[in-house]
C-alpha atoms as one frame of an Amber mdcrd trajectory, in Angstrom:
protein
 -47.990 -32.132 -18.075 -51.311 -32.949 -19.684 -50.889 -36.627 -18.817 -50.200
 -35.811 -15.183 -53.184 -33.465 -15.016 -55.424 -36.119 -16.536 -54.178 -38.711
 -14.036 -54.794 -36.359 -11.110 -58.271 -35.570 -12.415 -59.112 -39.285 -12.692
 -57.931 -39.953  -9.134 -59.806 -36.915  -7.819 -62.989 -38.084  -9.560 -62.773
 -41.421  -7.726 -62.176 -39.633  -4.400 -65.130 -37.331  -5.085 -67.398 -40.333
  -5.602 -66.253 -41.695  -2.237 -66.696 -38.279  -0.572 -70.358 -38.155  -1.619
 -71.111 -41.100   0.687 -72.432 -39.879   4.058 -69.812 -39.539   6.821 -67.026
 -39.300   4.237 -67.389 -35.574   3.643 -64.098 -34.924   5.411 -62.378 -36.143
   2.229 -63.421 -32.881   0.574 -60.891 -31.017   2.726 -58.106 -33.021   1.080
 -59.784 -33.152  -2.300 -60.033 -29.393  -2.934 -56.247 -28.688  -2.759 -55.517
 -31.879  -4.723 -57.935 -30.813  -7.467 -56.400 -27.328  -7.579 -52.990 -28.891
  -8.235 -54.555 -31.068 -10.936 -56.223 -28.035 -12.502 -52.937 -26.131 -12.675
 -51.053 -29.056 -14.201 -53.861 -29.663 -16.697 -53.793 -26.021 -17.744 -50.031
 -26.251 -18.160 -50.569 -29.302 -20.374 -53.038 -27.353 -22.513 -50.516 -24.538
 -22.958 -47.824 -26.915 -24.167 -48.173 -29.044 -27.284 -47.636 -32.450 -25.649
 -50.749 -33.946 -24.099 -53.061 -31.157 -25.202 -56.221 -33.279 -25.471 -55.676
 -35.049 -22.152 -54.874 -31.708 -20.549 -58.147 -30.282 -21.833 -60.105 -33.287
 -20.521 -58.265 -33.011 -17.195 -59.164 -29.314 -16.974 -62.850 -30.041 -17.497
 -62.935 -32.937 -15.008 -60.963 -31.002 -12.367 -63.276 -28.012 -12.743 -66.375
 -30.167 -12.268 -64.882 -31.970  -9.258 -63.777 -28.662  -7.712 -67.241 -27.145
  -8.055 -69.002 -30.204  -6.606 -66.536 -30.515  -3.717 -66.768 -26.815  -2.870
 -70.578 -26.925  -2.938 -70.513 -29.988  -0.689 -68.233 -28.195   1.776 -70.456
 -25.093   1.745 -73.620 -27.150   2.327 -71.958 -29.087   5.139 -70.791 -25.898
   6.859 -67.095 -26.453   6.181 -66.609 -23.191   4.279 -68.635 -20.176   5.349
């Protein structure tokens, strides 16, 4: 599960970099649920012995992406 969480976190990081570009903020609506799934799978990978390091890295990256995406939605008026 740690490998899957790391893969999801890497993909979500690329999408976050695209969502920072003006007029692409709508990607954050799809990014937040995707990152939440990645965070859960990364945490499951940390709990199990296989893929523990990648799960930990995935947890950190997903947390950072989730915070930045949520702040971007709040600033843009998407979440009140």
